[in-house]
Amino acid sequence: MEKTTFELVLTDNMTVLTPATPASIKRVSIHLVTVPPPQAHAIYLKVAGQQLMAVALADEVSQWTLANEEAIIEVSLGWEVEPSAMQSYLIQQAQAAKLKAFKDVEVAPQLPANQVATTAQVVETLLEILQRIGYPLLVVKKAKPAKAQHRFTKDIAEIPFYVNSFDAQATVYWQKRNEMLIKAGAKLRQEMPLNKDGSIGLSAKMGQQLRSEHQDKIRDGQTIEDIVLKSVNEVGLFLYYGGTNGWLVLKDTTGKTIDEWTVVK
């Protein structure tokens, strides 16, 4: 594919790319705030989260609106490129990439042979340009696994949970929604884990900070008074400098974790 050099101009409201030698693509304008007035010989791409959501011609774009984290990409085309052909080709590519937004979109019949090569080259150039500036339009994003949710109840407040890992020992109660009680007599991990380069990691620093805030209740590596923290995560940072999922470390007398007791399914 022949490489094309573009001039890039950034403003608060839009980004404009103009080829040094205008050809099949005259200009690419990325609108972030307002829907652009339609141009007859252009194609419009609606993007959300850097992924392609819709492809439209000039007579359709006036019906669009812009929400947060959305953008409209206006591609002004040379006269040798037919906008409707490019729209059909892009929709076909989006469906081939299995983008959910195009699952039920009807596409025009297969392009005539004399349009396929030209249209494919223009689309390839456009997609490469947009990917280079952070818009990988046809890349399917993998869904992140949902973070587990845990529910506090009055009954759970009566159950003691124990830590006996990472050279730390403690008895802990989840006594209120945002309160974890560490009973006096807890043994704290003394050896601080370090990064591979010997530096102190973020978890260790946060653990140090929590211990500093409660230093009057610590003596010789053990707590001498009850200590109240805000979360399971803080309990782990305080007792053993974190570094693992605390919901799986806290266990009752039978070995059942606090996660198993409280996770919302």
CSV table of N, CA and C in Angstrom, one decimal, residues 77-239:
chain,number,residue,atom,x,y,z
A,77,LEU,N,-14.1,12.7,0.6
A,77,LEU,CA,-13.5,11.8,-0.4
A,77,LEU,C,-13.3,12.5,-1.8
A,78,GLY,N,-12.3,11.9,-2.5
A,78,GLY,CA,-12.1,12.3,-3.9
A,78,GLY,C,-13.2,11.8,-4.8
A,79,TRP,N,-13.4,12.4,-5.9
A,79,TRP,CA,-14.5,12.1,-6.8
A,79,TRP,C,-14.5,10.7,-7.4
A,80,GLU,N,-13.3,10.1,-7.4
A,80,GLU,CA,-13.2,8.7,-7.9
A,80,GLU,C,-13.7,7.7,-6.9
A,81,VAL,N,-14.0,8.1,-5.7
A,81,VAL,CA,-14.5,7.2,-4.6
A,81,VAL,C,-16.0,7.5,-4.4
A,82,GLU,N,-16.8,6.4,-4.5
A,82,GLU,CA,-18.2,6.6,-4.3
A,82,GLU,C,-18.6,6.4,-2.8
A,83,PRO,N,-19.1,7.4,-2.1
A,83,PRO,CA,-19.4,7.3,-0.7
A,83,PRO,C,-20.3,6.1,-0.4
A,84,SER,N,-21.3,5.8,-1.2
A,84,SER,CA,-22.2,4.6,-0.9
A,84,SER,C,-21.4,3.3,-1.0
A,85,ALA,N,-20.4,3.2,-1.9
A,85,ALA,CA,-19.6,2.0,-2.0
A,85,ALA,C,-18.7,1.9,-0.8
A,86,MET,N,-18.2,3.0,-0.3
A,86,MET,CA,-17.3,2.9,0.9
A,86,MET,C,-18.1,2.6,2.1
A,87,GLN,N,-19.3,3.1,2.2
A,87,GLN,CA,-20.2,2.7,3.3
A,87,GLN,C,-20.5,1.2,3.3
A,88,SER,N,-20.8,0.7,2.2
A,88,SER,CA,-21.1,-0.8,2.1
A,88,SER,C,-19.9,-1.6,2.5
A,89,TYR,N,-18.7,-1.2,2.0
A,89,TYR,CA,-17.5,-1.9,2.2
A,89,TYR,C,-17.2,-1.9,3.7
A,90,LEU,N,-17.3,-0.7,4.3
A,90,LEU,CA,-17.0,-0.6,5.8
A,90,LEU,C,-17.9,-1.4,6.6
A,91,ILE,N,-19.2,-1.4,6.3
A,91,ILE,CA,-20.2,-2.2,7.0
A,91,ILE,C,-19.8,-3.7,6.9
A,92,GLN,N,-19.4,-4.1,5.7
A,92,GLN,CA,-19.0,-5.5,5.5
A,92,GLN,C,-17.8,-5.9,6.4
A,93,GLN,N,-16.9,-5.0,6.4
A,93,GLN,CA,-15.7,-5.2,7.2
A,93,GLN,C,-16.0,-5.2,8.7
A,94,ALA,N,-16.9,-4.4,9.2
A,94,ALA,CA,-17.3,-4.4,10.6
A,94,ALA,C,-18.1,-5.7,10.9
A,95,GLN,N,-18.9,-6.2,10.0
A,95,GLN,CA,-19.6,-7.4,10.3
A,95,GLN,C,-18.6,-8.6,10.3
A,96,ALA,N,-17.6,-8.5,9.4
A,96,ALA,CA,-16.6,-9.6,9.4
A,96,ALA,C,-15.8,-9.6,10.7
A,97,ALA,N,-15.6,-8.4,11.3
A,97,ALA,CA,-14.9,-8.3,12.5
A,97,ALA,C,-15.8,-8.6,13.7
A,98,LYS,N,-17.0,-8.9,13.4
A,98,LYS,CA,-18.0,-9.3,14.5
A,98,LYS,C,-18.2,-8.2,15.5
A,99,LEU,N,-18.3,-6.9,15.0
A,99,LEU,CA,-18.7,-5.8,15.9
A,99,LEU,C,-20.2,-5.9,16.2
A,100,LYS,N,-20.5,-5.9,17.5
A,100,LYS,CA,-21.9,-6.0,17.9
A,100,LYS,C,-22.8,-5.0,17.3
A,101,ALA,N,-22.4,-3.8,17.1
A,101,ALA,CA,-23.2,-2.7,16.6
A,101,ALA,C,-23.7,-3.0,15.2
A,102,PHE,N,-23.0,-3.9,14.5
A,102,PHE,CA,-23.4,-4.1,13.1
A,102,PHE,C,-24.0,-5.5,12.8
A,103,LYS,N,-24.3,-6.2,13.9
A,103,LYS,CA,-24.9,-7.5,13.8
A,103,LYS,C,-26.1,-7.6,13.0
A,104,ASP,N,-27.0,-6.6,13.1
A,104,ASP,CA,-28.3,-6.7,12.4
A,104,ASP,C,-28.4,-5.6,11.3
A,105,VAL,N,-27.3,-5.0,10.9
A,105,VAL,CA,-27.3,-3.9,9.9
A,105,VAL,C,-27.4,-4.6,8.5
A,106,GLU,N,-28.3,-4.1,7.7
A,106,GLU,CA,-28.4,-4.6,6.4
A,106,GLU,C,-27.3,-3.9,5.5
A,107,VAL,N,-26.7,-4.6,4.6
A,107,VAL,CA,-25.7,-4.0,3.8
A,107,VAL,C,-26.1,-4.2,2.3
A,108,ALA,N,-25.7,-3.2,1.5
A,108,ALA,CA,-26.0,-3.3,0.1
A,108,ALA,C,-25.4,-4.5,-0.6
A,109,PRO,N,-25.9,-4.9,-1.7
A,109,PRO,CA,-25.3,-6.1,-2.4
A,109,PRO,C,-23.8,-5.9,-2.7
A,110,GLN,N,-23.1,-7.0,-3.0
A,110,GLN,CA,-21.7,-6.9,-3.3
A,110,GLN,C,-21.3,-5.8,-4.3
A,111,LEU,N,-20.3,-5.1,-4.0
A,111,LEU,CA,-19.8,-4.0,-4.9
A,111,LEU,C,-19.5,-4.6,-6.3
A,112,PRO,N,-19.7,-3.8,-7.3
A,112,PRO,CA,-19.2,-4.2,-8.6
A,112,PRO,C,-17.7,-4.4,-8.6
A,113,ALA,N,-17.2,-5.2,-9.4
A,113,ALA,CA,-15.7,-5.6,-9.4
A,113,ALA,C,-14.9,-4.4,-9.7
A,114,ASN,N,-15.3,-3.4,-10.5
A,114,ASN,CA,-14.5,-2.2,-10.8
A,114,ASN,C,-14.4,-1.3,-9.6
A,115,GLN,N,-15.2,-1.4,-8.6
A,115,GLN,CA,-15.2,-0.6,-7.4
A,115,GLN,C,-14.5,-1.2,-6.2
A,116,VAL,N,-14.4,-2.5,-6.2
A,116,VAL,CA,-13.9,-3.2,-5.0
A,116,VAL,C,-12.4,-2.8,-4.7
A,117,ALA,N,-11.5,-2.9,-5.7
A,117,ALA,CA,-10.1,-2.6,-5.5
A,117,ALA,C,-9.9,-1.2,-5.0
A,118,THR,N,-10.5,-0.2,-5.7
A,118,THR,CA,-10.3,1.2,-5.3
A,118,THR,C,-10.9,1.4,-3.9
A,119,THR,N,-12.1,0.9,-3.6
A,119,THR,CA,-12.7,1.1,-2.3
A,119,THR,C,-11.9,0.4,-1.2
A,120,ALA,N,-11.4,-0.8,-1.4
A,120,ALA,CA,-10.6,-1.5,-0.4
A,120,ALA,C,-9.4,-0.8,-0.1
A,121,GLN,N,-8.7,-0.2,-1.1
A,121,GLN,CA,-7.4,0.5,-0.8
A,121,GLN,C,-7.7,1.8,0.0
A,122,VAL,N,-8.8,2.5,-0.3
A,122,VAL,CA,-9.1,3.7,0.4
A,122,VAL,C,-9.4,3.4,1.9
A,123,VAL,N,-10.2,2.3,2.1
A,123,VAL,CA,-10.6,1.9,3.4
A,123,VAL,C,-9.4,1.5,4.2
A,124,GLU,N,-8.5,0.7,3.6
A,124,GLU,CA,-7.2,0.3,4.2
A,124,GLU,C,-6.4,1.5,4.7
A,125,THR,N,-6.3,2.5,3.8
A,125,THR,CA,-5.5,3.7,4.2
A,125,THR,C,-6.2,4.4,5.3
A,126,LEU,N,-7.5,4.5,5.3
A,126,LEU,CA,-8.2,5.2,6.3
A,126,LEU,C,-8.1,4.5,7.7
A,127,LEU,N,-8.3,3.2,7.7
A,127,LEU,CA,-8.2,2.5,8.9
A,127,LEU,C,-6.8,2.6,9.5
A,128,GLU,N,-5.8,2.5,8.7
A,128,GLU,CA,-4.4,2.7,9.2
A,128,GLU,C,-4.1,4.0,9.8
A,129,ILE,N,-4.6,5.1,9.1
A,129,ILE,CA,-4.5,6.4,9.7
A,129,ILE,C,-5.1,6.5,11.0
A,130,LEU,N,-6.4,6.1,11.1
A,130,LEU,CA,-7.1,6.2,12.4
A,130,LEU,C,-6.5,5.4,13.5
A,131,GLN,N,-6.0,4.2,13.2
A,131,GLN,CA,-5.4,3.4,14.2
A,131,GLN,C,-4.2,4.1,14.8
A,132,ARG,N,-3.4,4.7,13.9
A,132,ARG,CA,-2.2,5.4,14.4
A,132,ARG,C,-2.5,6.5,15.3
A,133,ILE,N,-3.7,7.1,15.3
A,133,ILE,CA,-4.0,8.2,16.2
A,133,ILE,C,-5.0,7.8,17.3
A,134,GLY,N,-5.1,6.5,17.5
A,134,GLY,CA,-5.8,6.0,18.6
A,134,GLY,C,-7.3,5.6,18.4
A,135,TYR,N,-7.6,5.3,17.1
A,135,TYR,CA,-9.0,4.8,16.8
A,135,TYR,C,-8.9,3.5,16.0
A,136,PRO,N,-8.7,2.4,16.7
A,136,PRO,CA,-8.7,1.1,16.1
A,136,PRO,C,-10.1,0.6,15.8
A,137,LEU,N,-10.7,1.1,14.8
A,137,LEU,CA,-12.2,1.0,14.7
A,137,LEU,C,-12.7,-0.4,14.6
A,138,LEU,N,-12.0,-1.3,14.0
A,138,LEU,CA,-12.5,-2.7,13.8
A,138,LEU,C,-11.9,-3.7,14.8
A,139,VAL,N,-11.3,-3.2,15.9
A,139,VAL,CA,-10.7,-4.1,16.9
A,139,VAL,C,-11.8,-4.4,17.9
A,140,VAL,N,-12.1,-5.6,18.1
A,140,VAL,CA,-13.1,-6.0,19.1
A,140,VAL,C,-12.5,-6.0,20.5
A,141,LYS,N,-13.0,-5.1,21.4
A,141,LYS,CA,-12.5,-5.1,22.7
A,141,LYS,C,-13.0,-6.2,23.6
A,142,LYS,N,-12.1,-6.8,24.3
A,142,LYS,CA,-12.5,-7.9,25.2
A,142,LYS,C,-13.1,-7.3,26.5
A,143,ALA,N,-14.3,-7.9,26.9
A,143,ALA,CA,-14.9,-7.4,28.0
A,143,ALA,C,-14.1,-7.7,29.3
A,144,LYS,N,-14.0,-6.7,30.1
A,144,LYS,CA,-13.3,-7.0,31.4
A,144,LYS,C,-14.2,-7.7,32.4
A,145,PRO,N,-13.7,-8.7,33.1
A,145,PRO,CA,-14.5,-9.4,34.0
A,145,PRO,C,-15.0,-8.5,35.1
A,146,ALA,N,-16.3,-8.6,35.4
A,146,ALA,CA,-16.9,-7.7,36.4
A,146,ALA,C,-16.2,-8.0,37.8
A,147,LYS,N,-15.9,-6.9,38.5
A,147,LYS,CA,-15.4,-7.0,39.8
A,147,LYS,C,-16.4,-7.6,40.8
A,148,ALA,N,-16.0,-8.5,41.6
A,148,ALA,CA,-16.9,-9.2,42.5
A,148,ALA,C,-17.5,-8.1,43.5
A,149,GLN,N,-18.7,-8.3,43.8
A,149,GLN,CA,-19.4,-7.4,44.8
A,149,GLN,C,-19.7,-8.2,46.0
A,150,HIS,N,-19.5,-7.6,47.2
A,150,HIS,CA,-19.7,-8.3,48.5
A,150,HIS,C,-20.8,-7.5,49.3
A,151,ARG,N,-21.6,-8.3,49.9
A,151,ARG,CA,-22.7,-7.6,50.7
A,151,ARG,C,-22.5,-7.8,52.2
A,152,PHE,N,-22.6,-6.7,52.9
A,152,PHE,CA,-22.5,-6.8,54.4
A,152,PHE,C,-23.9,-7.0,55.0
A,153,THR,N,-24.0,-7.9,56.0
A,153,THR,CA,-25.2,-8.1,56.7
A,153,THR,C,-24.9,-8.1,58.2
A,154,LYS,N,-25.9,-8.0,59.0
A,154,LYS,CA,-25.7,-8.0,60.5
A,154,LYS,C,-25.2,-9.3,60.9
A,155,ASP,N,-25.7,-10.4,60.3
A,155,ASP,CA,-25.2,-11.7,60.7
A,155,ASP,C,-23.7,-11.9,60.5
A,156,ILE,N,-23.2,-11.3,59.4
A,156,ILE,CA,-21.7,-11.5,59.1
A,156,ILE,C,-20.9,-10.8,60.2
A,157,ALA,N,-21.5,-9.7,60.8
A,157,ALA,CA,-20.7,-9.0,61.8
A,157,ALA,C,-20.4,-9.8,63.0
A,158,GLU,N,-21.1,-10.9,63.2
A,158,GLU,CA,-20.9,-11.8,64.4
A,158,GLU,C,-19.8,-12.9,64.1
A,159,ILE,N,-19.4,-13.0,62.9
A,159,ILE,CA,-18.5,-14.1,62.6
A,159,ILE,C,-17.0,-13.6,62.6
A,160,PRO,N,-16.2,-14.3,63.4
A,160,PRO,CA,-14.7,-14.0,63.4
A,160,PRO,C,-14.1,-14.6,62.1
A,161,PHE,N,-13.3,-13.9,61.5
A,161,PHE,CA,-12.4,-14.4,60.4
A,161,PHE,C,-11.0,-14.3,60.8
A,162,TYR,N,-10.2,-15.2,60.2
A,162,TYR,CA,-8.8,-15.3,60.7
A,162,TYR,C,-7.8,-15.1,59.5
A,163,VAL,N,-6.7,-14.5,59.8
A,163,VAL,CA,-5.6,-14.4,58.9
A,163,VAL,C,-4.5,-15.3,59.5
A,164,ASN,N,-4.0,-16.2,58.7
A,164,ASN,CA,-2.8,-17.0,59.1
A,164,ASN,C,-2.0,-17.3,57.9
A,165,SER,N,-1.5,-16.2,57.3
A,165,SER,CA,-0.7,-16.3,56.0
A,165,SER,C,0.3,-15.1,56.0
A,166,PHE,N,1.3,-15.4,55.2
A,166,PHE,CA,2.3,-14.3,54.9
A,166,PHE,C,3.0,-13.8,56.2
A,167,ASP,N,3.2,-14.7,57.1
A,167,ASP,CA,3.8,-14.4,58.4
A,167,ASP,C,3.0,-13.4,59.2
A,168,ALA,N,1.7,-13.4,59.0
A,168,ALA,CA,0.8,-12.5,59.8
A,168,ALA,C,-0.3,-13.4,60.4
A,169,GLN,N,-0.8,-13.0,61.6
A,169,GLN,CA,-1.9,-13.7,62.2
A,169,GLN,C,-2.8,-12.6,62.8
A,170,ALA,N,-4.1,-12.9,62.7
A,170,ALA,CA,-5.0,-11.9,63.2
A,170,ALA,C,-6.4,-12.5,63.2
A,171,THR,N,-7.3,-11.9,64.1
A,171,THR,CA,-8.7,-12.1,64.1
A,171,THR,C,-9.4,-10.9,63.7
A,172,VAL,N,-10.3,-11.0,62.7
A,172,VAL,CA,-10.9,-9.8,62.1
A,172,VAL,C,-12.4,-10.0,62.0
A,173,TYR,N,-13.1,-8.9,62.3
A,173,TYR,CA,-14.6,-8.8,62.2
A,173,TYR,C,-15.0,-7.8,61.2
A,174,TRP,N,-15.9,-8.1,60.3
A,174,TRP,CA,-16.5,-7.1,59.4
A,174,TRP,C,-17.7,-6.6,60.2
A,175,GLN,N,-17.4,-5.5,61.0
A,175,GLN,CA,-18.4,-5.1,62.0
A,175,GLN,C,-19.5,-4.1,61.4
A,176,LYS,N,-19.1,-3.3,60.5
A,176,LYS,CA,-20.0,-2.4,59.8
A,176,LYS,C,-19.7,-2.4,58.3
A,177,ARG,N,-20.6,-1.8,57.5
A,177,ARG,CA,-20.4,-1.8,56.1
A,177,ARG,C,-19.0,-1.3,55.7
A,178,ASN,N,-18.5,-0.3,56.3
A,178,ASN,CA,-17.2,0.3,56.0
A,178,ASN,C,-16.2,0.2,57.1
A,179,GLU,N,-16.4,-0.8,58.0
A,179,GLU,CA,-15.5,-1.0,59.1
A,179,GLU,C,-15.0,-2.4,59.3
A,180,MET,N,-13.7,-2.6,59.3
A,180,MET,CA,-13.1,-3.9,59.5
A,180,MET,C,-12.4,-3.8,60.8
A,181,LEU,N,-12.7,-4.6,61.8
A,181,LEU,CA,-12.1,-4.6,63.1
A,181,LEU,C,-11.0,-5.7,63.3
A,182,ILE,N,-9.8,-5.2,63.5
A,182,ILE,CA,-8.7,-6.2,63.8
A,182,ILE,C,-8.5,-6.2,65.3
A,183,LYS,N,-8.7,-7.4,65.9
A,183,LYS,CA,-8.6,-7.5,67.3
A,183,LYS,C,-7.1,-7.3,67.8
A,184,ALA,N,-7.0,-6.8,69.0
A,184,ALA,CA,-5.7,-6.7,69.6
A,184,ALA,C,-5.0,-8.0,69.7
A,185,GLY,N,-3.7,-8.0,69.6
A,185,GLY,CA,-2.9,-9.2,69.6
A,185,GLY,C,-2.5,-9.7,68.2
A,186,ALA,N,-2.9,-9.0,67.2
A,186,ALA,CA,-2.5,-9.4,65.8
A,186,ALA,C,-1.0,-9.3,65.6
A,187,LYS,N,-0.5,-10.3,64.9
A,187,LYS,CA,0.9,-10.3,64.6
A,187,LYS,C,1.1,-9.8,63.1
A,188,LEU,N,2.0,-8.8,63.0
A,188,LEU,CA,2.2,-8.2,61.7
A,188,LEU,C,3.4,-8.8,61.0
A,189,ARG,N,3.3,-8.9,59.7
A,189,ARG,CA,4.4,-9.3,58.9
A,189,ARG,C,5.5,-8.3,59.0
A,190,GLN,N,6.8,-8.7,59.2
A,190,GLN,CA,7.9,-7.8,59.5
A,190,GLN,C,8.7,-7.6,58.2
A,191,GLU,N,8.9,-8.6,57.4
A,191,GLU,CA,9.7,-8.5,56.2
A,191,GLU,C,8.9,-7.8,55.1
A,192,MET,N,9.3,-6.7,54.7
A,192,MET,CA,8.6,-6.0,53.6
A,192,MET,C,8.9,-6.5,52.2
A,193,PRO,N,7.9,-6.9,51.4
A,193,PRO,CA,8.2,-7.4,50.1
A,193,PRO,C,8.7,-6.3,49.2
A,194,LEU,N,9.7,-6.5,48.4
A,194,LEU,CA,10.3,-5.5,47.5
A,194,LEU,C,10.0,-5.9,46.0
A,195,ASN,N,10.1,-4.9,45.2
A,195,ASN,CA,10.1,-5.2,43.7
A,195,ASN,C,11.4,-5.9,43.3
A,196,LYS,N,11.4,-6.4,42.1
A,196,LYS,CA,12.5,-7.1,41.6
A,196,LYS,C,13.8,-6.2,41.6
A,197,ASP,N,13.6,-4.9,41.4
A,197,ASP,CA,14.8,-4.1,41.4
A,197,ASP,C,15.2,-3.6,42.8
A,198,GLY,N,14.5,-4.1,43.8
A,198,GLY,CA,14.9,-3.8,45.2
A,198,GLY,C,14.1,-2.6,45.7
A,199,SER,N,13.3,-2.0,44.9
A,199,SER,CA,12.5,-0.8,45.4
A,199,SER,C,11.3,-1.2,46.1
A,200,ILE,N,10.7,-0.3,46.9
A,200,ILE,CA,9.5,-0.5,47.6
A,200,ILE,C,8.3,-0.3,46.7
A,201,GLY,N,7.4,-1.3,46.6
A,201,GLY,CA,6.2,-1.2,45.8
A,201,GLY,C,5.1,-0.4,46.4
A,202,LEU,N,4.1,-0.1,45.6
A,202,LEU,CA,3.0,0.7,46.1
A,202,LEU,C,2.3,0.1,47.2
A,203,SER,N,2.0,-1.3,47.2
A,203,SER,CA,1.3,-1.9,48.3
A,203,SER,C,2.1,-1.8,49.6
A,204,ALA,N,3.4,-2.0,49.5
A,204,ALA,CA,4.2,-1.9,50.7
A,204,ALA,C,4.2,-0.5,51.3
A,205,LYS,N,4.2,0.5,50.4
A,205,LYS,CA,4.2,1.9,50.9
A,205,LYS,C,2.8,2.2,51.5
A,206,MET,N,1.7,1.7,51.0
A,206,MET,CA,0.4,1.9,51.6
A,206,MET,C,0.3,1.2,52.9
A,207,GLY,N,0.9,0.0,53.0
A,207,GLY,CA,0.9,-0.7,54.3
A,207,GLY,C,1.7,0.0,55.3
A,208,GLN,N,2.9,0.6,54.9
A,208,GLN,CA,3.7,1.4,55.8
A,208,GLN,C,2.8,2.6,56.3
A,209,GLN,N,2.1,3.2,55.4
A,209,GLN,CA,1.3,4.4,55.8
A,209,GLN,C,0.2,4.0,56.8
A,210,LEU,N,-0.4,2.9,56.6
A,210,LEU,CA,-1.5,2.5,57.6
A,210,LEU,C,-0.9,2.2,58.9
A,211,ARG,N,0.3,1.5,58.9
A,211,ARG,CA,0.9,1.2,60.2
A,211,ARG,C,1.4,2.5,60.9
A,212,SER,N,1.8,3.5,60.1
A,212,SER,CA,2.3,4.7,60.7
A,212,SER,C,1.1,5.5,61.4
A,213,GLU,N,-0.1,5.4,60.7
A,213,GLU,CA,-1.3,6.0,61.3
A,213,GLU,C,-1.8,5.4,62.6
A,214,HIS,N,-1.4,4.1,62.8
A,214,HIS,CA,-1.8,3.4,64.0
A,214,HIS,C,-0.6,3.0,64.9
A,215,GLN,N,0.5,3.7,64.8
A,215,GLN,CA,1.7,3.3,65.4
A,215,GLN,C,1.6,3.2,67.0
A,216,ASP,N,0.7,4.0,67.5
A,216,ASP,CA,0.5,4.0,69.0
A,216,ASP,C,-0.2,2.8,69.5
A,217,LYS,N,-0.7,2.0,68.5
A,217,LYS,CA,-1.4,0.7,68.9
A,217,LYS,C,-0.6,-0.5,68.5
A,218,ILE,N,0.7,-0.3,68.2
A,218,ILE,CA,1.6,-1.4,67.7
A,218,ILE,C,2.8,-1.4,68.6
A,219,ARG,N,3.2,-2.6,69.1
A,219,ARG,CA,4.4,-2.7,69.9
A,219,ARG,C,5.1,-4.1,69.6
A,220,ASP,N,6.3,-4.0,69.2
A,220,ASP,CA,7.1,-5.2,68.9
A,220,ASP,C,6.4,-6.1,67.9
A,221,GLY,N,5.9,-5.5,66.9
A,221,GLY,CA,5.3,-6.2,65.7
A,221,GLY,C,4.0,-6.8,66.0
A,222,GLN,N,3.3,-6.4,67.1
A,222,GLN,CA,2.0,-6.8,67.4
A,222,GLN,C,1.1,-5.7,67.8
A,223,THR,N,-0.2,-5.8,67.5
A,223,THR,CA,-1.2,-4.8,67.9
A,223,THR,C,-1.5,-5.0,69.4
A,224,ILE,N,-1.5,-3.9,70.1
A,224,ILE,CA,-1.9,-3.9,71.5
A,224,ILE,C,-3.3,-3.4,71.8
A,225,GLU,N,-3.9,-2.9,70.8
A,225,GLU,CA,-5.3,-2.5,70.9
A,225,GLU,C,-6.1,-2.9,69.6
A,226,ASP,N,-7.4,-2.9,69.7
A,226,ASP,CA,-8.2,-3.1,68.5
A,226,ASP,C,-7.9,-2.0,67.5
A,227,ILE,N,-8.0,-2.3,66.3
A,227,ILE,CA,-7.8,-1.3,65.2
A,227,ILE,C,-8.9,-1.4,64.2
A,228,VAL,N,-9.5,-0.3,63.8
A,228,VAL,CA,-10.6,-0.3,62.8
A,228,VAL,C,-10.0,0.3,61.5
A,229,LEU,N,-10.2,-0.5,60.4
A,229,LEU,CA,-9.8,-0.1,59.1
A,229,LEU,C,-11.1,0.0,58.2
A,230,LYS,N,-10.9,0.4,57.0
A,230,LYS,CA,-12.1,0.7,56.1
A,230,LYS,C,-12.5,-0.4,55.2
A,231,SER,N,-11.6,-1.4,54.9
A,231,SER,CA,-11.9,-2.4,53.9
A,231,SER,C,-11.1,-3.6,54.1
A,232,VAL,N,-11.5,-4.7,53.4
A,232,VAL,CA,-10.7,-5.9,53.4
A,232,VAL,C,-9.3,-5.6,52.8
A,233,ASN,N,-9.3,-4.8,51.8
A,233,ASN,CA,-8.0,-4.4,51.2
A,233,ASN,C,-7.0,-3.8,52.2
A,234,GLU,N,-7.6,-2.8,53.0
A,234,GLU,CA,-6.7,-2.2,54.0
A,234,GLU,C,-6.2,-3.2,55.0
A,235,VAL,N,-7.1,-4.1,55.4
A,235,VAL,CA,-6.7,-5.2,56.3
A,235,VAL,C,-5.4,-5.9,55.8
A,236,GLY,N,-5.5,-6.3,54.6
A,236,GLY,CA,-4.3,-7.0,54.0
A,236,GLY,C,-3.1,-6.1,53.9
A,237,LEU,N,-3.2,-4.9,53.5
A,237,LEU,CA,-2.1,-4.0,53.4
A,237,LEU,C,-1.5,-3.8,54.8
A,238,PHE,N,-2.3,-3.6,55.8
A,238,PHE,CA,-1.8,-3.4,57.2
A,238,PHE,C,-1.1,-4.6,57.8
A,239,LEU,N,-1.7,-5.8,57.6
A,239,LEU,CA,-1.2,-7.0,58.2
A,239,LEU,C,0.0,-7.6,57.5
